[in-house]
Structures are given as structure tokens and as C-alpha cells.
mmCIF file of C-alpha atoms and ligand atoms in Angstrom:
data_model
loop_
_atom_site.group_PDB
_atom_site.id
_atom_site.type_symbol
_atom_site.label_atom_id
_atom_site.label_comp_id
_atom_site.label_asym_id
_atom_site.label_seq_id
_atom_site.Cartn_x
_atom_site.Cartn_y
_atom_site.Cartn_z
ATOM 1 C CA UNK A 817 16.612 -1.631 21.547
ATOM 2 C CA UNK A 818 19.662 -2.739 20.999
ATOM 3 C CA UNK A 819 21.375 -0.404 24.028
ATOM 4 C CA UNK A 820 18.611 -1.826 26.571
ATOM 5 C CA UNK A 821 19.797 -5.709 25.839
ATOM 6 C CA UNK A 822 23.039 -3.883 26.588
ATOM 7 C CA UNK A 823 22.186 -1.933 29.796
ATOM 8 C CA UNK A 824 20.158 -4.709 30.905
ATOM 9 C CA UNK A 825 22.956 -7.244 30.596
ATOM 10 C CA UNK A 826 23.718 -6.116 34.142
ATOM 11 C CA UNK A 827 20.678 -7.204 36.018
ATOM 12 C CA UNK A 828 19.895 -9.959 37.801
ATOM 13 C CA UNK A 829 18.008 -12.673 35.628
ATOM 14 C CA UNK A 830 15.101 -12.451 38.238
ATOM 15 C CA UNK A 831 14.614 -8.767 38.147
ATOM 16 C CA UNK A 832 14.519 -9.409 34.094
ATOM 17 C CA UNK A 833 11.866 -12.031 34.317
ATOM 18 C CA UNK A 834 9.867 -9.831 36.693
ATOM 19 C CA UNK A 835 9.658 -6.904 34.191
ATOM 20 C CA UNK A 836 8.714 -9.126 31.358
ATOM 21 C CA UNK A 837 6.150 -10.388 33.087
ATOM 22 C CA UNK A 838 4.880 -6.617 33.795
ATOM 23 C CA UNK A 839 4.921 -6.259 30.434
ATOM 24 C CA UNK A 840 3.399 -9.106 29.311
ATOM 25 C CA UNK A 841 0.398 -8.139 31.935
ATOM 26 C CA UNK A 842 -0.453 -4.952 29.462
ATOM 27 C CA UNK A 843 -0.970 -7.361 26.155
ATOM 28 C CA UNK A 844 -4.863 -7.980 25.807
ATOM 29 C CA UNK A 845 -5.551 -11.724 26.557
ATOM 30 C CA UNK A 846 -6.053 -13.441 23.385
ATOM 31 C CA UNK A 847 -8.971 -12.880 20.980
ATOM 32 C CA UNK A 848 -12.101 -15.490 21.957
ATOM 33 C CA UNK A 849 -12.907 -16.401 18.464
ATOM 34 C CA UNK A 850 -16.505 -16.936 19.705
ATOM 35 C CA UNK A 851 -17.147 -12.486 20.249
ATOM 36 C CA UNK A 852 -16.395 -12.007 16.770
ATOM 37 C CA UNK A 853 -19.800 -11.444 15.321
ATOM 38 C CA UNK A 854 -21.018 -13.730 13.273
ATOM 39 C CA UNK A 855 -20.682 -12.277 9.592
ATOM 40 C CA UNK A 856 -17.281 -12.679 10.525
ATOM 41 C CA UNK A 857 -16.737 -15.622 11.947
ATOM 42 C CA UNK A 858 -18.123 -17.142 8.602
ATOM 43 C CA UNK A 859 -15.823 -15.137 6.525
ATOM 44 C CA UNK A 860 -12.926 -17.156 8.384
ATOM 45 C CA UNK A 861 -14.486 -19.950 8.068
ATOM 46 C CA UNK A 862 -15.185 -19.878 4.341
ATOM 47 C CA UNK A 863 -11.080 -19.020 4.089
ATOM 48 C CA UNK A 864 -10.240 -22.225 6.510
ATOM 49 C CA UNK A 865 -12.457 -24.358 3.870
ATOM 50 C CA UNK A 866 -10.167 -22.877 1.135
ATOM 51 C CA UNK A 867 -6.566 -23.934 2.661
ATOM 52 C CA UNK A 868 -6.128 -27.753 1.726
ATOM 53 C CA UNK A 869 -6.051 -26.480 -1.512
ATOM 54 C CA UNK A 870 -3.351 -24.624 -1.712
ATOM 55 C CA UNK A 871 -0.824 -25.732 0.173
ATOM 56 C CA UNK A 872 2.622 -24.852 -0.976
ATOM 57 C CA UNK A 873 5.357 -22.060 -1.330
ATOM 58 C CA UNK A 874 3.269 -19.146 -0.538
ATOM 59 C CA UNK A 875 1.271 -21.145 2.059
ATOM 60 C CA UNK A 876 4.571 -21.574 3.633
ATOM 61 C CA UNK A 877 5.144 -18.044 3.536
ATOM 62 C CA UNK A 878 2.431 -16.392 5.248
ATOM 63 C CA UNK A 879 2.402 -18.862 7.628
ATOM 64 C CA UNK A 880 6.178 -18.216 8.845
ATOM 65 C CA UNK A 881 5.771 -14.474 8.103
ATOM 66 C CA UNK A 882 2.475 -13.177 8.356
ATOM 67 C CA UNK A 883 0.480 -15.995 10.561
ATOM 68 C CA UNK A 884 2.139 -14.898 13.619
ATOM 69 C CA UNK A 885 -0.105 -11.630 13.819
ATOM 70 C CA UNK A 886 -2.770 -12.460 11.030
ATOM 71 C CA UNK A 887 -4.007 -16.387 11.652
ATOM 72 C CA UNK A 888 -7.203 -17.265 11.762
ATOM 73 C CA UNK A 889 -7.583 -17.118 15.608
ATOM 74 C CA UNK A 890 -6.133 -20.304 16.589
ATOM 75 C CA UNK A 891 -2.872 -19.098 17.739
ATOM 76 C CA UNK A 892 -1.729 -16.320 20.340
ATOM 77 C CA UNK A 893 -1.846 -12.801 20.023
ATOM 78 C CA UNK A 894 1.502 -11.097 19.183
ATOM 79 C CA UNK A 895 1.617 -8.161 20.951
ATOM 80 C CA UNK A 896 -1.973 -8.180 21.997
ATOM 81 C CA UNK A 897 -3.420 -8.410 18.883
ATOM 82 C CA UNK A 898 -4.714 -10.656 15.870
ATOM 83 C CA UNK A 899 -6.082 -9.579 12.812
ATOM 84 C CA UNK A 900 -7.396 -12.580 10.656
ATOM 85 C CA UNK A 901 -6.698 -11.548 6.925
ATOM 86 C CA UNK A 902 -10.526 -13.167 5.961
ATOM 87 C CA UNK A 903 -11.584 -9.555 7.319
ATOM 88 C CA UNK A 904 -9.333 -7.371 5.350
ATOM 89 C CA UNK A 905 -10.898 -5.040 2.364
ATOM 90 C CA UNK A 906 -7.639 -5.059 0.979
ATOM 91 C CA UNK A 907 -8.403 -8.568 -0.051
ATOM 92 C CA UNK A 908 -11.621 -8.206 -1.577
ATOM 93 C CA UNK A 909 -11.042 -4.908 -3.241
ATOM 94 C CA UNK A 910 -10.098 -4.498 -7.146
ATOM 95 C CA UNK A 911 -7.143 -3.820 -7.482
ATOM 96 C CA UNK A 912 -4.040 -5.388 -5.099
ATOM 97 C CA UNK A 913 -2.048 -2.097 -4.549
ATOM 98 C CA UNK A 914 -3.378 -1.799 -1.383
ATOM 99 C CA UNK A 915 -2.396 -5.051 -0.288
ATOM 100 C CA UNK A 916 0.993 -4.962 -1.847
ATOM 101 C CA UNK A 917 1.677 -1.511 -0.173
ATOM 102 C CA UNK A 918 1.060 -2.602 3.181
ATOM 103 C CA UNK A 919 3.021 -5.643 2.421
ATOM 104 C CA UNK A 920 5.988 -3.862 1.365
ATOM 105 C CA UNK A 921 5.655 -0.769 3.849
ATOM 106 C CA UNK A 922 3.944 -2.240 6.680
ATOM 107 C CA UNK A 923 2.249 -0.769 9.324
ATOM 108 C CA UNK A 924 4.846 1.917 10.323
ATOM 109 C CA UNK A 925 2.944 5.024 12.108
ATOM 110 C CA UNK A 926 -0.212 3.166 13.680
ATOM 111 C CA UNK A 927 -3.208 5.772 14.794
ATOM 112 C CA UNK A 928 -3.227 4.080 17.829
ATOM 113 C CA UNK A 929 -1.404 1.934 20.418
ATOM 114 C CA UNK A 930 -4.024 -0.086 20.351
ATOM 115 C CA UNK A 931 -3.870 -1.325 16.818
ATOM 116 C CA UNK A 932 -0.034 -2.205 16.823
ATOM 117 C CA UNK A 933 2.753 -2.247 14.546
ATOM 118 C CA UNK A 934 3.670 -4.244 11.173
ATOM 119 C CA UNK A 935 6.935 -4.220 10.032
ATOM 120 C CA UNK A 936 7.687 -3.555 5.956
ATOM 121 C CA UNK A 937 8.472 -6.920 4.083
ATOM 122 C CA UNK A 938 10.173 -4.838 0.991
ATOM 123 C CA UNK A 939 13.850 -5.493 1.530
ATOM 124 C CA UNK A 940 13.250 -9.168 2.438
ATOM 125 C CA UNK A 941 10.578 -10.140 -0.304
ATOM 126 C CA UNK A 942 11.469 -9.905 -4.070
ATOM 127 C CA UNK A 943 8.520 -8.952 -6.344
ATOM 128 C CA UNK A 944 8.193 -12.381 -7.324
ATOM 129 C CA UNK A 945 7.549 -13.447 -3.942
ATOM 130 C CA UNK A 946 4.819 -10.826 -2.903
ATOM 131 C CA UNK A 947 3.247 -11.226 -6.216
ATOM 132 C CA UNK A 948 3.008 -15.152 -4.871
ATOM 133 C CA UNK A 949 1.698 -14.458 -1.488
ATOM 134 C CA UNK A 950 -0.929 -11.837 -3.138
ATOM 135 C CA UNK A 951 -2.292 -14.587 -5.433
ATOM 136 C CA UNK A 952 -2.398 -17.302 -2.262
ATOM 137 C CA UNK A 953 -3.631 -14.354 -0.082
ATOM 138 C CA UNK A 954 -6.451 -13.408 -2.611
ATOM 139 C CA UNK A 955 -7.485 -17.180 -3.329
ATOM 140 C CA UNK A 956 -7.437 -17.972 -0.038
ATOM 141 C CA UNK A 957 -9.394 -15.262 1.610
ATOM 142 C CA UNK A 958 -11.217 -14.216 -1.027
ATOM 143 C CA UNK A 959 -12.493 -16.927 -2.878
ATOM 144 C CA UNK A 960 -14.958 -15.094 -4.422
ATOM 145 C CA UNK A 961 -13.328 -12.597 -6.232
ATOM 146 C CA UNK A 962 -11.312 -12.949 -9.884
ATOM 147 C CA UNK A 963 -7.808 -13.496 -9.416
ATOM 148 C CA UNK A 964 -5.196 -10.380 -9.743
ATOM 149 C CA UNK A 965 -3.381 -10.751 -13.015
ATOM 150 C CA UNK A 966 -0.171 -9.086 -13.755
ATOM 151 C CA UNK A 967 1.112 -8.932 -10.238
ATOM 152 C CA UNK A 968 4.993 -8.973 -10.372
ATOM 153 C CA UNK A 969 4.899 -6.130 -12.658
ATOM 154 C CA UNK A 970 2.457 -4.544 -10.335
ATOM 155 C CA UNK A 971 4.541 -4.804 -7.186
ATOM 156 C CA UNK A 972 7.292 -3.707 -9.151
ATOM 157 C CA UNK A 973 5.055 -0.709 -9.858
ATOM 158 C CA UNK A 974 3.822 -0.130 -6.201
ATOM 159 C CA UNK A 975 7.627 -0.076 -5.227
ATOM 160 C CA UNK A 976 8.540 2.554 -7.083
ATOM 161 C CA UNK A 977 5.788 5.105 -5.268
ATOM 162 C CA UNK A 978 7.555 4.391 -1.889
ATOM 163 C CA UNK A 979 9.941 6.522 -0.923
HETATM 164 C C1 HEC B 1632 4.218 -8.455 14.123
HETATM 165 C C2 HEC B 1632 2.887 -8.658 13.662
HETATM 166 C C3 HEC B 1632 2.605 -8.662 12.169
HETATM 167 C C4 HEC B 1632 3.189 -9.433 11.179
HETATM 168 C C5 HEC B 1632 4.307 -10.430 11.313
HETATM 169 C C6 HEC B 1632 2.488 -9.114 9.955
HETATM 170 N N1 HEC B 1632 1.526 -8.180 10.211
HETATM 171 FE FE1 HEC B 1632 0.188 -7.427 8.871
HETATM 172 N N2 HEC B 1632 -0.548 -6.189 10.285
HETATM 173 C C7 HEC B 1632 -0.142 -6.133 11.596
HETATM 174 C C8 HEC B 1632 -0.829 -5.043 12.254
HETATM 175 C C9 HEC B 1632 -0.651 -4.669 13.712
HETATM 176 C C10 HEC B 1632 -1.667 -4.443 11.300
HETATM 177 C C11 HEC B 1632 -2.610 -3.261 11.491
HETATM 178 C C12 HEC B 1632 -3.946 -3.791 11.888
HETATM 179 C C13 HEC B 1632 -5.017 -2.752 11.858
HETATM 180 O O1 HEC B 1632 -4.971 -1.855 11.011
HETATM 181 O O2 HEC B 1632 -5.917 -2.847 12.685
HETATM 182 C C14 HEC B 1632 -1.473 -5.198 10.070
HETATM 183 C C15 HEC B 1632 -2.161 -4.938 8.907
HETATM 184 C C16 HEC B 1632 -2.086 -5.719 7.771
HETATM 185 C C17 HEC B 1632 -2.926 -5.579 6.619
HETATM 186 C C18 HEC B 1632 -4.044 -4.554 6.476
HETATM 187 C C19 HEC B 1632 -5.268 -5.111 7.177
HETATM 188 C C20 HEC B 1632 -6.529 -4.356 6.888
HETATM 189 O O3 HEC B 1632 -7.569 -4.758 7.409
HETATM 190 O O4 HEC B 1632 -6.522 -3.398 6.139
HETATM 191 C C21 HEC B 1632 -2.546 -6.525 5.727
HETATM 192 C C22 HEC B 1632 -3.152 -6.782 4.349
HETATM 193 C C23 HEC B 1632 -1.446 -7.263 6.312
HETATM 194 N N3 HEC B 1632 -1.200 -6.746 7.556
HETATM 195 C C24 HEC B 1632 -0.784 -8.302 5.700
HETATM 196 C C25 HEC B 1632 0.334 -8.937 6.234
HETATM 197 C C26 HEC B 1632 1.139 -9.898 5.511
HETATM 198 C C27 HEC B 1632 0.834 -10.401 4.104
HETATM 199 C C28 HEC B 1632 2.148 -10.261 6.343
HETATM 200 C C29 HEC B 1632 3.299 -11.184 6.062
HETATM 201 C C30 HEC B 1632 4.119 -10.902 4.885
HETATM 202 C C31 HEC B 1632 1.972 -9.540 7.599
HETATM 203 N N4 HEC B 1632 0.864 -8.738 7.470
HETATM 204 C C32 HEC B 1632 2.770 -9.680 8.724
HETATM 205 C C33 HEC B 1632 0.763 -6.970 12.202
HETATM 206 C C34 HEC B 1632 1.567 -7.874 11.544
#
């Protein structure tokens, strides 16, 4: 990327602006909360009811590092595409590896275009931290499950496996 800023340097700023605004014409137009069916559009609205609640660090978190891409659909979609977290089995499921892998990793080698690309938070998060934004993550969105126990020793584990 870098070597494009570079090469690009050269152009005229409206010949820039113009092919930005090609690009931007290939993003899907935001997600219309209102055609997500309706099992899900409770299941975000259940995690909304949760959020007064827990306001603090990890709130903070997500919402300057994840929220971009993962809100509730009242925001725009980052590169075409929102995924609100209230719909992710990785939240509901058992055990939080799954969670704290994708976390860590992120969504490197997507199986389509279409479903986009998450960077890895593993060299900017310490265990500590992920093992926060799991618990707000899992008490937030689901509310019905028990909460993970042992997490920082669990990320630490889930590191470990990834090469
Ligand atoms: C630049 C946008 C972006 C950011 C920032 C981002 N993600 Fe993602 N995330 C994605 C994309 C794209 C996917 C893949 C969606 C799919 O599989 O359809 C994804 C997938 C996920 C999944 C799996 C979803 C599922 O249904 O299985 C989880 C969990 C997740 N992200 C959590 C996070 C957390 C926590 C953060 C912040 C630390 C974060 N993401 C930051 C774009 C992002």
C-alpha cells in the first residue's frame, strides 16, 4: 500500500478524489437494520438493553476497536459490511477459544470478497485485555449464558496454538 500513497503522490488531487469515489461506488450501501429478520433483530436488541450496564474499560474498547465493523447497525459500513456481534455463535458457544482466536488472528484469508477482512488484535492486545473484552463481549451479547471463567490463562493458552 504503502508504494501506491507513493506513486500516487504525483497525481492531481482531483484525479485522486475521482478514483476514491469509484471505489467507494463498489461498497454495498449500508445495512437497513429493518431486512434483518426478525429473530435477529431481537437478539440486538436484547444486547442494546444490556449496555448501560457495563460501561467502562472494555466498553471503551470494542467500541474504538471493534465497533467500527461490528456495531449494532447504527453506524456505517466499513468496507461494505457490518456484522453485529449479538449474531455471532462464537458468543453463545461454551467455551471462548473461538472468540479469542478470531480476536487474536482475525479474519486473515476470507472465503469470499464479499465477507471482508479483520485484522489480528494479538500484538496490540495483552491477554489481560482480550480476556476483558471476552467477559464484556459475552455479558453483553450473550446475556444468557454463564460467564467464561479463567480467561487470561485461556488466551494465554489460545496464543500459544498460533503460529
Ligand atoms: C475492519 C473491520 C473489523 C474490525 C475493526 C473488527 N472486525 Fe471482527 N470481523 C470483521 C469481518 C469482516 C469478519 C468476518 C465476518 C464474517 O465471517 O462474515 C469479522 C468476524 C469477527 C468475529 C466472528 C463472527 C462470527 O459470526 O463468527 C468476531 C467474534 C469478531 N469479528 C470480533 C471482533 C472484535 C472483538 C474486534 C475488536 C477487537 C473486531 N472483531 C474488529 C471485521 C472487523
Amino acid at each position: 500500500m504503502s508504494e501506491v500513497v507513493r506513486e500516487l503522490q504525483a497525481l492531481p488531487d482531483q484525479d485522486i478524489r475521482a478514483m476514491a469515489t469509484y471505489l467507494a461506488s463498489f461498497n454495498a450501501p449500508a445495512q437497513d437494520p429493518a431486512t434483518l429478520d426478525s429473530a435477529a433483530q431481537q437478539a440486538i436488541a436484547r444486547a442494546a438493553q444490556n449496555q448501560s450496564a457495563l460501561l467502562g474499560p472494555a466498553q471503551r474498547m470494542f467500541q474504538s476497536a471493534c465497533a467500527a465493523c461490528h456495531h449494532d447497525g447504527d453506524g456505517p459500513s466499513v468496507l461494505g459490511l457490518n456484522r453485529p456481534m449479538a449474531l455471532s455463535s462464537k458468543l453463545t458457544s461454551d467455551r471462548p477459544d473461538n472468540l479469542i482466536r478470531t480476536i487474536l488472528e482475525g479474519v486473515r484469508d476470507p472465503a469470499t470478497r464479499e465477507i471482508g477482512f479483520m485484522q489480528g488484535f494479538g500484538d496490540v492486545l495483552s491477554d489481560a485485555q482480550i480476556a476483558d473484552l471476552a467477559t464484556y463481549l459475552r455479558a453483553r451479547y450473550a446475556p444468557q449464558a454463564p460467564a467464561w471463567t479463567d480467561l487470561t490463562s485461556t488466551v494465554a493458552r489460545v496464543r500459544q496454538t498460533i503460529p
